[in-house]
mmCIF file of C-alpha atoms in Angstrom:
data_model
loop_
_atom_site.group_PDB
_atom_site.id
_atom_site.type_symbol
_atom_site.label_atom_id
_atom_site.label_comp_id
_atom_site.label_asym_id
_atom_site.label_seq_id
_atom_site.Cartn_x
_atom_site.Cartn_y
_atom_site.Cartn_z
ATOM 1 C CA MET X 1 -14.906 1.467 -18.739
ATOM 2 C CA LYS X 2 -17.048 -0.225 -15.897
ATOM 3 C CA LYS X 3 -16.143 -1.507 -12.942
ATOM 4 C CA TYR X 4 -16.367 -5.219 -12.211
ATOM 5 C CA GLU X 5 -15.534 -7.760 -9.536
ATOM 6 C CA ILE X 6 -13.707 -10.741 -10.680
ATOM 7 C CA MET X 7 -13.298 -14.149 -8.761
ATOM 8 C CA VAL X 8 -10.624 -16.492 -9.784
ATOM 9 C CA ILE X 9 -10.039 -19.776 -8.077
ATOM 10 C CA LEU X 10 -6.515 -21.444 -8.806
ATOM 11 C CA ARG X 11 -5.499 -24.949 -8.195
ATOM 12 C CA ALA X 12 -4.278 -25.567 -4.344
ATOM 13 C CA GLY X 13 -1.297 -26.873 -3.725
ATOM 14 C CA ILE X 14 0.992 -25.048 -6.391
ATOM 15 C CA PRO X 15 3.977 -23.816 -5.487
ATOM 16 C CA ALA X 16 4.352 -20.208 -3.908
ATOM 17 C CA GLU X 17 6.480 -18.979 -6.834
ATOM 18 C CA GLU X 18 3.863 -20.505 -9.335
ATOM 19 C CA GLN X 19 1.005 -18.986 -7.683
ATOM 20 C CA LYS X 20 2.574 -15.358 -7.609
ATOM 21 C CA LYS X 21 3.414 -15.857 -11.375
ATOM 22 C CA GLU X 22 -0.211 -16.550 -12.178
ATOM 23 C CA MET X 23 -1.697 -13.756 -10.205
ATOM 24 C CA ASP X 24 1.049 -11.159 -11.964
ATOM 25 C CA LYS X 25 0.090 -12.733 -15.357
ATOM 26 C CA LEU X 26 -3.774 -11.667 -14.247
ATOM 27 C CA GLN X 27 -3.075 -8.697 -13.032
ATOM 28 C CA SER X 28 -1.076 -7.727 -16.095
ATOM 29 C CA LEU X 29 -3.905 -8.971 -18.427
ATOM 30 C CA LEU X 30 -6.320 -6.829 -16.356
ATOM 31 C CA SER X 31 -3.975 -3.619 -16.480
ATOM 32 C CA SER X 32 -3.279 -3.785 -20.097
ATOM 33 C CA LYS X 33 -4.729 -1.334 -22.408
ATOM 34 C CA GLY X 34 -6.084 1.018 -20.201
ATOM 35 C CA GLY X 35 -7.601 -1.086 -17.591
ATOM 36 C CA LYS X 36 -6.992 -0.943 -13.784
ATOM 37 C CA VAL X 37 -6.826 -3.247 -10.870
ATOM 38 C CA ASN X 38 -8.306 -1.233 -7.925
ATOM 39 C CA HIS X 39 -7.766 -3.814 -5.221
ATOM 40 C CA LEU X 40 -6.951 -7.538 -4.899
ATOM 41 C CA ASP X 41 -8.343 -9.704 -2.074
ATOM 42 C CA ASN X 42 -6.493 -13.003 -1.266
ATOM 43 C CA TRP X 43 -9.012 -15.360 0.503
ATOM 44 C CA ASN X 44 -6.007 -17.789 0.597
ATOM 45 C CA GLU X 45 -7.169 -21.659 0.348
ATOM 46 C CA ARG X 46 -10.786 -22.779 1.175
ATOM 47 C CA ASP X 47 -12.437 -25.932 0.851
ATOM 48 C CA PHE X 48 -15.384 -26.597 -1.869
ATOM 49 C CA ALA X 49 -18.615 -27.534 -1.002
ATOM 50 C CA GLN X 50 -18.834 -30.027 -4.186
ATOM 51 C CA PRO X 51 -15.303 -30.941 -6.137
ATOM 52 C CA ILE X 52 -14.284 -29.160 -8.922
ATOM 53 C CA GLN X 53 -12.265 -30.995 -11.893
ATOM 54 C CA LYS X 54 -11.592 -33.533 -9.300
ATOM 55 C CA GLN X 55 -10.313 -31.057 -6.814
ATOM 56 C CA THR X 56 -11.586 -30.447 -3.211
ATOM 57 C CA LYS X 57 -9.882 -27.107 -2.465
ATOM 58 C CA GLY X 58 -8.722 -24.104 -4.278
ATOM 59 C CA TRP X 59 -7.133 -20.676 -3.785
ATOM 60 C CA TYR X 60 -9.488 -17.994 -4.248
ATOM 61 C CA LEU X 61 -8.577 -14.339 -5.516
ATOM 62 C CA VAL X 62 -11.203 -11.655 -5.688
ATOM 63 C CA TYR X 63 -10.181 -8.216 -8.451
ATOM 64 C CA LYS X 64 -11.910 -5.321 -8.411
ATOM 65 C CA VAL X 65 -11.306 -3.532 -11.731
ATOM 66 C CA THR X 66 -12.099 -0.815 -14.028
ATOM 67 C CA SER X 67 -11.984 -2.400 -17.605
ATOM 68 C CA SER X 68 -13.526 -2.390 -20.724
ATOM 69 C CA ASN X 69 -15.328 -5.332 -22.670
ATOM 70 C CA GLU X 70 -12.338 -5.890 -25.017
ATOM 71 C CA ILE X 71 -9.656 -6.454 -22.010
ATOM 72 C CA LEU X 72 -12.538 -8.701 -20.516
ATOM 73 C CA ASP X 73 -12.796 -10.657 -23.582
ATOM 74 C CA GLU X 74 -9.174 -11.327 -23.790
ATOM 75 C CA PHE X 75 -8.940 -12.198 -19.734
ATOM 76 C CA ARG X 76 -11.802 -14.722 -20.556
ATOM 77 C CA ARG X 77 -10.221 -16.180 -23.359
ATOM 78 C CA VAL X 78 -6.590 -16.792 -21.163
ATOM 79 C CA VAL X 79 -8.141 -18.096 -18.231
ATOM 80 C CA LYS X 80 -10.150 -20.682 -19.951
ATOM 81 C CA ILE X 81 -7.102 -22.234 -21.634
ATOM 82 C CA ASP X 82 -5.076 -21.625 -18.209
ATOM 83 C CA PRO X 83 -4.652 -25.104 -16.459
ATOM 84 C CA GLN X 84 -3.811 -23.529 -13.216
ATOM 85 C CA ILE X 85 -7.445 -21.997 -13.055
ATOM 86 C CA LEU X 86 -10.270 -23.922 -12.074
ATOM 87 C CA ARG X 87 -12.970 -21.412 -12.372
ATOM 88 C CA PHE X 88 -13.429 -17.738 -12.658
ATOM 89 C CA LEU X 89 -16.451 -15.424 -12.387
ATOM 90 C CA ILE X 90 -16.774 -11.866 -13.883
ATOM 91 C CA ILE X 91 -19.565 -9.636 -12.039
ATOM 92 C CA ASN X 92 -20.625 -6.124 -12.989
ATOM 93 C CA ASN X 93 -20.211 -3.905 -10.112
ATOM 94 C CA GLN X 94 -21.582 -0.710 -11.190
ATOM 95 C CA GLU X 95 -23.649 1.386 -8.950
ATOM 96 C CA SER X 96 -27.400 1.655 -10.027
ATOM 97 C CA LYS X 97 -28.526 5.465 -10.025
#
């Protein structure tokens, strides 16, 4: 299991209950099969420098997780087909020794 930082950008303007549902879905997906969400940082709604899929604003979420590659592969598969997610980025956050 390695440490990762995952940034997810949700569509702006979705209702609060649907946004909460998306956040819970992502958190449960990352927590499955032994993964652990260490911290969730909610950056709220921000403007984009350039439009993404004809959107000018998005809701930023940053997850700090401990996870395996299998969990991240499933996470990638799910977020690629989710219409509420505009972009995501997974960064290996291991300390170099």
